[in-house]
PDB file of C-alpha atoms in Angstrom:
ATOM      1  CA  UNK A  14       2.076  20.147  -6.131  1.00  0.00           C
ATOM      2  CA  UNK A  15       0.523  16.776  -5.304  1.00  0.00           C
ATOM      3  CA  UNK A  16       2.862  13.611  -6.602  1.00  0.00           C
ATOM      4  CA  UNK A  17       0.001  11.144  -6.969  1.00  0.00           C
ATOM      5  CA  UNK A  18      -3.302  12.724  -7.459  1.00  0.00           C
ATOM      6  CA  UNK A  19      -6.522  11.042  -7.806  1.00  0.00           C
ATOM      7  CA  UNK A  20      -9.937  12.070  -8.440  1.00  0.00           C
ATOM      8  CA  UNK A  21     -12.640  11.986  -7.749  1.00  0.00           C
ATOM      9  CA  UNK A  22     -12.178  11.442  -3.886  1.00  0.00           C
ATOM     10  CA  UNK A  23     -15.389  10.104  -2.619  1.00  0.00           C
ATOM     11  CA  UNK A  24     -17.541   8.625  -5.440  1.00  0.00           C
ATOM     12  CA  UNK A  25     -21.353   7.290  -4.833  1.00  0.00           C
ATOM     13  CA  UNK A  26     -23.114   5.489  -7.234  1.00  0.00           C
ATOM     14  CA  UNK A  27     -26.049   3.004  -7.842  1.00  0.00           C
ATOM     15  CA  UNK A  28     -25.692  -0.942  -8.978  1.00  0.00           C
ATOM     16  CA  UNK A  29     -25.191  -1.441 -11.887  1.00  0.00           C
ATOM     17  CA  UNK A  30     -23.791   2.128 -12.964  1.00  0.00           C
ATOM     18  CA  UNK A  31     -20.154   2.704 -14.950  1.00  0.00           C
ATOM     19  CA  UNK A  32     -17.715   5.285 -13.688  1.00  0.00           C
ATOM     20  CA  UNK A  33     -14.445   5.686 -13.624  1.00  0.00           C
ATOM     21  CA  UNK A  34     -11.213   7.194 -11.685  1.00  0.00           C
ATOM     22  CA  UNK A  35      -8.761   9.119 -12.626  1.00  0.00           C
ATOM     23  CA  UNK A  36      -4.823   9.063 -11.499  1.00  0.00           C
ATOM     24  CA  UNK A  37      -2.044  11.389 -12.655  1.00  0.00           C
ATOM     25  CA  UNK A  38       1.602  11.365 -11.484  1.00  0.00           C
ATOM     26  CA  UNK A  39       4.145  14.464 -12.061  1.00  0.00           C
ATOM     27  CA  UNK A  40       7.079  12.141 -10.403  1.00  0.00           C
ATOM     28  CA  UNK A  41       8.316  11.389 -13.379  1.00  0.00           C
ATOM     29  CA  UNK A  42       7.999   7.527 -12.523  1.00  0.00           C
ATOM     30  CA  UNK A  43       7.513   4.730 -15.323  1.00  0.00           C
ATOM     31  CA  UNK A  44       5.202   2.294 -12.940  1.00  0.00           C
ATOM     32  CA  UNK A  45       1.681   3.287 -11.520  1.00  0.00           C
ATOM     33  CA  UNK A  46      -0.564  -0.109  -9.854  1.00  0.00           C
ATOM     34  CA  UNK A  47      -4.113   0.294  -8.541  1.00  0.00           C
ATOM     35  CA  UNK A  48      -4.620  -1.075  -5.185  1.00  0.00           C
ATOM     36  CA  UNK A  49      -8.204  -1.661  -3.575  1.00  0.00           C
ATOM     37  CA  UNK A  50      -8.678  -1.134  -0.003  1.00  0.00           C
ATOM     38  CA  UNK A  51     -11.318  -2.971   1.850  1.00  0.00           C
ATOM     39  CA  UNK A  52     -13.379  -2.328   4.692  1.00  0.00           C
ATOM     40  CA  UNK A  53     -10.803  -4.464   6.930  1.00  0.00           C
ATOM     41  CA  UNK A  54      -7.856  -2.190   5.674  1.00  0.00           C
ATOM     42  CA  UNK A  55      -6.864  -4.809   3.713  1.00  0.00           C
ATOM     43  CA  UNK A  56      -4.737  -3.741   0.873  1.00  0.00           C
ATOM     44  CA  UNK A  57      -4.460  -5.323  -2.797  1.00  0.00           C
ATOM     45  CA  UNK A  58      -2.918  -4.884  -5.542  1.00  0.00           C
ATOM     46  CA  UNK A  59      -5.212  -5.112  -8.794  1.00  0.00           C
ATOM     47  CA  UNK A  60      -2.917  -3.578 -11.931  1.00  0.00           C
ATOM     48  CA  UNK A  61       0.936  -2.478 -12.343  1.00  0.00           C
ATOM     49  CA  UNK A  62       1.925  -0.587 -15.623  1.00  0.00           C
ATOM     50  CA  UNK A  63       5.068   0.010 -16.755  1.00  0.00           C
ATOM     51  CA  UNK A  64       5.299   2.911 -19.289  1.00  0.00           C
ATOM     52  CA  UNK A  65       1.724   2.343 -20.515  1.00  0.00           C
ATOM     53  CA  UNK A  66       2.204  -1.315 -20.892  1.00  0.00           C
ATOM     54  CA  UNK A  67       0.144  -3.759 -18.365  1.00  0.00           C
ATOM     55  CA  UNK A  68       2.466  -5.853 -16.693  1.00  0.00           C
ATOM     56  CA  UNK A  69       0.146  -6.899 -13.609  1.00  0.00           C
ATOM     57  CA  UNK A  70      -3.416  -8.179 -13.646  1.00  0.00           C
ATOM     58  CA  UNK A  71      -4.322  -9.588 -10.414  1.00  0.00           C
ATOM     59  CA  UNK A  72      -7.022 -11.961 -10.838  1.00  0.00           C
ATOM     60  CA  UNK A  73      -9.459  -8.647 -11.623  1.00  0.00           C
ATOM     61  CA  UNK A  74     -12.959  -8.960 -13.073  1.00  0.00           C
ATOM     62  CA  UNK A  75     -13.045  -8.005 -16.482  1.00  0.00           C
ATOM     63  CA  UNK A  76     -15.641  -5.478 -15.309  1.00  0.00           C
ATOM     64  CA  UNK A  77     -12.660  -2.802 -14.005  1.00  0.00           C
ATOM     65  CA  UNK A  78     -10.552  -2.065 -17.201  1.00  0.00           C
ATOM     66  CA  UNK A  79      -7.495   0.615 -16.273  1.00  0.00           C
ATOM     67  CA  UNK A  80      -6.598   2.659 -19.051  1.00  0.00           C
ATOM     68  CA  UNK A  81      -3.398   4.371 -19.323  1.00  0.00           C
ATOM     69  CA  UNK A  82      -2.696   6.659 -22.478  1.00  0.00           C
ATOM     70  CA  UNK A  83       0.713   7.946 -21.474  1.00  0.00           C
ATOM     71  CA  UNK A  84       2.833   6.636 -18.932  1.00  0.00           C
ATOM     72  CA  UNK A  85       1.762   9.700 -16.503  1.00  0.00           C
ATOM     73  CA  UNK A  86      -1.564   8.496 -16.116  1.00  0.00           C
ATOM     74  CA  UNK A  87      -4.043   5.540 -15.599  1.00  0.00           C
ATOM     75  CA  UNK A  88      -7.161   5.235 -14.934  1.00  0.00           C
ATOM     76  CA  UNK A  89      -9.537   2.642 -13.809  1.00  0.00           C
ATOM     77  CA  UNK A  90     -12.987   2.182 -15.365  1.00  0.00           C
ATOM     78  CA  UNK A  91     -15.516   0.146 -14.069  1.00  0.00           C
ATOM     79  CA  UNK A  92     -18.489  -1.465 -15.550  1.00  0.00           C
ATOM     80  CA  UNK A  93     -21.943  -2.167 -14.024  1.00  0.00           C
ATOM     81  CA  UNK A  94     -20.738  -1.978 -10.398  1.00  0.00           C
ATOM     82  CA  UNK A  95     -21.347  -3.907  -7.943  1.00  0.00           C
ATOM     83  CA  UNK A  96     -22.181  -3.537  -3.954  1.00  0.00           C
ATOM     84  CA  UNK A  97     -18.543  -5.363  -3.486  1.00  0.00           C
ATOM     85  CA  UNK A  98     -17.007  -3.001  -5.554  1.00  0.00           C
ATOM     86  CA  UNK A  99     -17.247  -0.716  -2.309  1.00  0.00           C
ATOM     87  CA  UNK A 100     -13.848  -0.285  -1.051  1.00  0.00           C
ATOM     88  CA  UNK A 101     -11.160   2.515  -1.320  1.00  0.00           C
ATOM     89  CA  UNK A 102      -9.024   2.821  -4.662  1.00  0.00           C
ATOM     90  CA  UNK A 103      -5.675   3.852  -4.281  1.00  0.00           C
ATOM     91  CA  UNK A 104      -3.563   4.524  -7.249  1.00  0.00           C
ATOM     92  CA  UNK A 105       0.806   4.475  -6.552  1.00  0.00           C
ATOM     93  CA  UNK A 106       3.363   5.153  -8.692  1.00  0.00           C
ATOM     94  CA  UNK A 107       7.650   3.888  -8.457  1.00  0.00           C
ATOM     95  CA  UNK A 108      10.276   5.051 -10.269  1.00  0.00           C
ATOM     96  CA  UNK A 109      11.133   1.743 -11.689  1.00  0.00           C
ATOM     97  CA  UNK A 110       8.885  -0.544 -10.800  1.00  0.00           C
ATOM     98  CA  UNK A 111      10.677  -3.371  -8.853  1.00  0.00           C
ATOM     99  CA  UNK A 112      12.600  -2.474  -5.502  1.00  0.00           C
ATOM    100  CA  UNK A 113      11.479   0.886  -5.121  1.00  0.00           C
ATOM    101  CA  UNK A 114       9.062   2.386  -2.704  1.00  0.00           C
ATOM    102  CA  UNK A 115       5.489   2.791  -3.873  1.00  0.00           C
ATOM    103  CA  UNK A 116       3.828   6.821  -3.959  1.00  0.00           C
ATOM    104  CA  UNK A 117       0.149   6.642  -3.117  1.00  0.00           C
ATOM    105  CA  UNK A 118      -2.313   8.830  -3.950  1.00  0.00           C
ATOM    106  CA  UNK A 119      -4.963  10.297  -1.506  1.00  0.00           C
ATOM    107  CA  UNK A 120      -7.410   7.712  -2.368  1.00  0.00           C
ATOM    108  CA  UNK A 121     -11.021   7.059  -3.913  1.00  0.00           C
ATOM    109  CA  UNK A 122     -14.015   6.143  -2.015  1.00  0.00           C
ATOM    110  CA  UNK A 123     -16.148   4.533  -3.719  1.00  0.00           C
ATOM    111  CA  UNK A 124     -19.578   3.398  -2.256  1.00  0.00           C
ATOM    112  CA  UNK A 125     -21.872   1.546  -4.621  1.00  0.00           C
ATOM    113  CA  UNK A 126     -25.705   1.479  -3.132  1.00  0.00           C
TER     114      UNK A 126
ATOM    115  CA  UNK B  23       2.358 -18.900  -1.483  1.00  0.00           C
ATOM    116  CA  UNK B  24       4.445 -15.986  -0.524  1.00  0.00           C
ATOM    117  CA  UNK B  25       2.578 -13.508   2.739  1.00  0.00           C
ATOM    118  CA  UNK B  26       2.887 -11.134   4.965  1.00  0.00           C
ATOM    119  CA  UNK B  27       1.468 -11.572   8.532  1.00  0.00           C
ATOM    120  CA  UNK B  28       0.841  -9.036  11.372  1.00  0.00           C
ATOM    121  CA  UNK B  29      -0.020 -10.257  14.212  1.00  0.00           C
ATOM    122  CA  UNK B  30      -1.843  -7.808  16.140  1.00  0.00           C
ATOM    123  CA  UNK B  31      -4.773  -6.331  14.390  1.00  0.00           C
ATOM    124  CA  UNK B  32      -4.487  -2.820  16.755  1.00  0.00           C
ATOM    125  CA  UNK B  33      -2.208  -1.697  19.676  1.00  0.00           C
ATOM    126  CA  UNK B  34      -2.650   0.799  22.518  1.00  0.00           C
ATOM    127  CA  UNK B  35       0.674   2.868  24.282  1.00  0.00           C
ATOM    128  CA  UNK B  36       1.163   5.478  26.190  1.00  0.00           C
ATOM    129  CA  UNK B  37       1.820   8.452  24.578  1.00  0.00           C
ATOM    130  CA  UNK B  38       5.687   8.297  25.829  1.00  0.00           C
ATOM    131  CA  UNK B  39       5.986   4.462  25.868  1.00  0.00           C
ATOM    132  CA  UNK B  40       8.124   2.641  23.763  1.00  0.00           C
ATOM    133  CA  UNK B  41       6.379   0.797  20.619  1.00  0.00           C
ATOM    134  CA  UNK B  42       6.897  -2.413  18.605  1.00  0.00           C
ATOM    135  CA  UNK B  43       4.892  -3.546  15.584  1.00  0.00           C
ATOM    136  CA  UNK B  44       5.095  -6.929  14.588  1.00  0.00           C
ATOM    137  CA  UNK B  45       5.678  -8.659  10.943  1.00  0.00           C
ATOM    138  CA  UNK B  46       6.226 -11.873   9.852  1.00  0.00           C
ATOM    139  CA  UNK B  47       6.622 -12.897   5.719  1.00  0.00           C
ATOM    140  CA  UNK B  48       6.996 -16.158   3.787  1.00  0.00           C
ATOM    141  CA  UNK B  49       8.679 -15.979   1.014  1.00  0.00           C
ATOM    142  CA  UNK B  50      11.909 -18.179  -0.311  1.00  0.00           C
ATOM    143  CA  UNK B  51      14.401 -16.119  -0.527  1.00  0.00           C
ATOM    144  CA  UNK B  52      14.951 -12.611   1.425  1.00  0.00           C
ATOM    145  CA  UNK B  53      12.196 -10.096  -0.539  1.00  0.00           C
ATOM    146  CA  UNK B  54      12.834  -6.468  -0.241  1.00  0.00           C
ATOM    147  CA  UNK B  55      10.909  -5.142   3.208  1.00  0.00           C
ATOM    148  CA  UNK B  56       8.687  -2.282   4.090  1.00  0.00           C
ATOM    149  CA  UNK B  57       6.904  -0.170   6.647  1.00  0.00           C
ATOM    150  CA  UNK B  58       4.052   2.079   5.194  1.00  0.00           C
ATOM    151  CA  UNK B  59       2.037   4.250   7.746  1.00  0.00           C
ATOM    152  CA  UNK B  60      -1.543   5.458   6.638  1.00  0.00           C
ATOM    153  CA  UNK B  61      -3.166   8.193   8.583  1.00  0.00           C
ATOM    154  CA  UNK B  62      -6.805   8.506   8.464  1.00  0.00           C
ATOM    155  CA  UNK B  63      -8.118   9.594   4.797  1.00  0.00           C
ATOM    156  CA  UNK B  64      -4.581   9.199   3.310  1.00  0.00           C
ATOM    157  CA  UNK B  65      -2.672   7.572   1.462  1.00  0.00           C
ATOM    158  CA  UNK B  66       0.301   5.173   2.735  1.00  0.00           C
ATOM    159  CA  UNK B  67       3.530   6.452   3.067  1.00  0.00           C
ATOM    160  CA  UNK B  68       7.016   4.644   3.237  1.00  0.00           C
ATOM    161  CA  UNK B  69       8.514   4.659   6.697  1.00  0.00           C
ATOM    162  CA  UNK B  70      11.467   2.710   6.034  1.00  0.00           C
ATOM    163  CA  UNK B  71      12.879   0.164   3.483  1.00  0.00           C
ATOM    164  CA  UNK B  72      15.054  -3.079   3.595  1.00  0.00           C
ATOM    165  CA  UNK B  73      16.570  -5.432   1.203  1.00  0.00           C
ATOM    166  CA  UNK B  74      20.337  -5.767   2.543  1.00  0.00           C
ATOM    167  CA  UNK B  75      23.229  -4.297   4.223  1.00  0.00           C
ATOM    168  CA  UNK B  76      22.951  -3.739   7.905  1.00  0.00           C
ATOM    169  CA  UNK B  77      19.705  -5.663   9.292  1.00  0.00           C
ATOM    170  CA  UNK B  78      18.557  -2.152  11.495  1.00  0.00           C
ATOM    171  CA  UNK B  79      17.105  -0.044   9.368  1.00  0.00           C
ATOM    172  CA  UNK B  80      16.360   3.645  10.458  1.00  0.00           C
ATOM    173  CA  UNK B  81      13.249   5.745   9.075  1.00  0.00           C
ATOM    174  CA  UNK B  82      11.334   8.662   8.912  1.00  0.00           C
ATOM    175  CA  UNK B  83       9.565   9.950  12.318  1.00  0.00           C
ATOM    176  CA  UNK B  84      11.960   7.991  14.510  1.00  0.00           C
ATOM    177  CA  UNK B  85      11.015   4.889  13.418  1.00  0.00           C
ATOM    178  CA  UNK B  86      13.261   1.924  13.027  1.00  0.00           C
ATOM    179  CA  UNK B  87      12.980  -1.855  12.092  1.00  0.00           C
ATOM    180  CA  UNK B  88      14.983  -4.598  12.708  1.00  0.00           C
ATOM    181  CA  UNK B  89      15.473  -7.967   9.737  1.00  0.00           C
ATOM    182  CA  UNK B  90      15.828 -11.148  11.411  1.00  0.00           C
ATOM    183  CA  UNK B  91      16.192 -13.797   8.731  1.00  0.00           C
ATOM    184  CA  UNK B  92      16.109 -16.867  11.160  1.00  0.00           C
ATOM    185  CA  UNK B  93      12.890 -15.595  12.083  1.00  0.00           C
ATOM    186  CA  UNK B  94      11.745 -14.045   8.953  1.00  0.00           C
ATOM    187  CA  UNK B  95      10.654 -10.944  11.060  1.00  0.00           C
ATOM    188  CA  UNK B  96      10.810  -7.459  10.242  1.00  0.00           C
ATOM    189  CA  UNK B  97       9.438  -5.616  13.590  1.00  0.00           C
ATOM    190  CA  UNK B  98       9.063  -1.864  13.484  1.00  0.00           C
ATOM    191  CA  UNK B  99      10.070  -0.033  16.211  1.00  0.00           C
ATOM    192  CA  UNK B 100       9.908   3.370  17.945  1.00  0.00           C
ATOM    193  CA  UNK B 101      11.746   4.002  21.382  1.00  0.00           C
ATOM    194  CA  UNK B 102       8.755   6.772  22.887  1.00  0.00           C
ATOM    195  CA  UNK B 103       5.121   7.127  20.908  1.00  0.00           C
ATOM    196  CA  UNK B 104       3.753  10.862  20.309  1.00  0.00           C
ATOM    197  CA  UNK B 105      -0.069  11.066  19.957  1.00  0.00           C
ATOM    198  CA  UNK B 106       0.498  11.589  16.184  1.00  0.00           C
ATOM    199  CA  UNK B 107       1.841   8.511  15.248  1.00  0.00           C
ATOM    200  CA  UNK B 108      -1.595   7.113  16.066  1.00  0.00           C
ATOM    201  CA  UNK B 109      -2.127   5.624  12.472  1.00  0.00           C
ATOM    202  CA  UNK B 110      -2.472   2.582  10.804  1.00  0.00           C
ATOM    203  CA  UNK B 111       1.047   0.528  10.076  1.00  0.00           C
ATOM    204  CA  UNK B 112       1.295  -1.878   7.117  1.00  0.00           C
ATOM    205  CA  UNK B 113       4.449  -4.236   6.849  1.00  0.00           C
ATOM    206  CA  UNK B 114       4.505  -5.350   2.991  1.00  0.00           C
ATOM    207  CA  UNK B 115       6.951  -7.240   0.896  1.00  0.00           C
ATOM    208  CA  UNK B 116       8.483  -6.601  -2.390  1.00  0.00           C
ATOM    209  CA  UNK B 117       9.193  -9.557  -4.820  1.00  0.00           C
ATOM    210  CA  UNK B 118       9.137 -10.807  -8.092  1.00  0.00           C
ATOM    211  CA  UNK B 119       6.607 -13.665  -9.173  1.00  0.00           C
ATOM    212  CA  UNK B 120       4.248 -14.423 -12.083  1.00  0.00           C
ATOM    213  CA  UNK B 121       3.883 -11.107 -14.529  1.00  0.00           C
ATOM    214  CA  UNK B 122       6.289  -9.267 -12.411  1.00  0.00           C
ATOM    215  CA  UNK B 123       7.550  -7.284  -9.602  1.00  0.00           C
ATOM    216  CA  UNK B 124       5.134  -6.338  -7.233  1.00  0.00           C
ATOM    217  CA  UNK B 125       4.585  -5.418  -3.322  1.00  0.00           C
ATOM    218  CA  UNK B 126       2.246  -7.343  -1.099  1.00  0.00           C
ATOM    219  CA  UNK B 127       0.964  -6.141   2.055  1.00  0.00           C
ATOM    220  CA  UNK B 128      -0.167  -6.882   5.762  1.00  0.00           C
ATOM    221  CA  UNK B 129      -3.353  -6.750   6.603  1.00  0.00           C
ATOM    222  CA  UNK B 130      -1.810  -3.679   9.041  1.00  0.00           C
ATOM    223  CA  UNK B 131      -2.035  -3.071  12.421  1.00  0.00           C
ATOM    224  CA  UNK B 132      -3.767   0.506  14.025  1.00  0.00           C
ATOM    225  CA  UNK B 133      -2.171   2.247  16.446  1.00  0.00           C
ATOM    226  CA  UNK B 134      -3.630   3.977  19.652  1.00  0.00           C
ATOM    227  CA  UNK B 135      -1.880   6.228  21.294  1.00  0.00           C
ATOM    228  CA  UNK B 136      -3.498   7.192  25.099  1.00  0.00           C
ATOM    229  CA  UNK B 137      -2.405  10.438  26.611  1.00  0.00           C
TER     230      UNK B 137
END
C-alpha cells in the first residue's frame, strides 16, 4: 500500500483551465503540506493542515485553494492556471506536525501550455 | 530570515569514493535538521534526522551527518558511493515561525556517481 498517494501524476493543461490534485494518506498522520517543486529543484512549501484545519499559507495566490474534508486527505485546486504554475506538486504528510519527518508522495507534474 | 544553503549545486565521485554533501542554515536557535534524498520521479525521502543528543547522526543507506553548531553546518556524509545513490540530496530545516511549524529546504545538490 502506498503511504502518500497522489493523483493524477502527470497533468497537462491549457492557460487559463481549473483542475485539481488529489492526495490521500493511510499513515494515520494529523498534518499533510503541499510543496511545489520548480524547474531548479527548488522545493516550497505552499499549505500545512493539521486535522483539516489550515495552519500554513505561504504567501499562495488565491488562485490554488487546498481542500481537505477529513484529515486523511487534501487536495489542491487551482483556478485559471497559469504558464508559472508549471512545476511539480508534492503532497507530505507527519505524524504531528512539528519535529517529525515529512512522507512525500510520488508527485504531480503539472505542465500548463 | 531563517535558510538553508547548499553550496554545491551537483557533485561527481567515483563509484567507491568517499562523499560529502554540504549544508549550511541560519536560524537563531538550533532548528531540528534533515537529509532528504529524491531519486528521479520520486518523492523525497528522510535519510537522517537531528535536533539533539550526540552531534553524528547515522541514517539509512550508510549515510551519516555530522551538527557543528559553531559552524551552523550539517554535512552529510557517506564513507564509499554505490552508483545508486546517484540522486538528488536536500538538507532542510525544521522550525517554528509565523502560523506554525514547518520545514524549509535547500535548494539540493545532485549527485553523480562515475563508474
Amino acid at each position: 500500500d502506498t503511504a502518500v498517494s497522489q493523483t493524477p501524476k502527470y497533468l497537462v493543461t491549457q492557460m487559463g483551465n481549473d483542475k485539481s490534485i488529489k492526495c490521500e494518506q493511510n499513515l494515520g498522520h494529523d498534518t499533510m503540506y503541499w510543496y511545489k517543486q520548480d524547474s531548479k529543484k527548488f522545493l516550497k512549501i505552499m499549505f500545512s493542515y493539521n486535522n483539516k484545519e489550515l495552519i500554513i499559507n505561504e504567501t499562495v495566490p488565491n488562485r490554488f485553494s487546498p481542500k481537505s474534508p477529513d484529515k486523511a486527505h487534501l487536495n489542491l485546486h487551482i483556478n485559471s492556471l497559469e504558464l508559472g504554475d508549471s512545476a511539480v506538486y508534492f503532497c507530505a504528510s507527519s505524524p504531528k506536525g512539528f519535529g517529525e519527518k515529512l512522507f512525500f508522495g510520488s508527485g504531480t507534474q503539472l505542465s500548463v501550455l | 530570515a531563517q535558510s538553508v544553503t547548499q553550496p554545491d549545486i551537483h557533485i561527481t565521485v567515483s563509484e567507491g569514493a568517499s562523499l560529502e554533501l554540504r549544508c549550511n542554515y541560519s536560524y537563531g536557535a538550533t532548528p531540528y535538521l534533515f537529509w532528504y534524498v529524491q531519486s528521479p520521479g520520486q518523492g523525497l525521502q528522510l535519510l537522517l534526522k537531528y535536533f539533539s543528543g550526540d552531534t553524528l547522526v547515522q541514517g539509512i543507506k550508510g549515510f551519516e551527518a555530522e551538527f557543528k553548531r559553531s559552524q551552523s553546518s550539517f554535512n552529510l556524509r557517506k564513507p564509499s558511493v554505490h552508483w545508486s545513490d546517484a540522486a538528488e540530496y536536500f538538507c532542510a530545516v525544521g522550525l517554528f515561525g509565523t502560523g506554525g511549524f514547518k520545514t524549509i529546504f535547500g535548494a539540493g545538490t545532485r549527485l553523480f556517481v562515475k563508474a
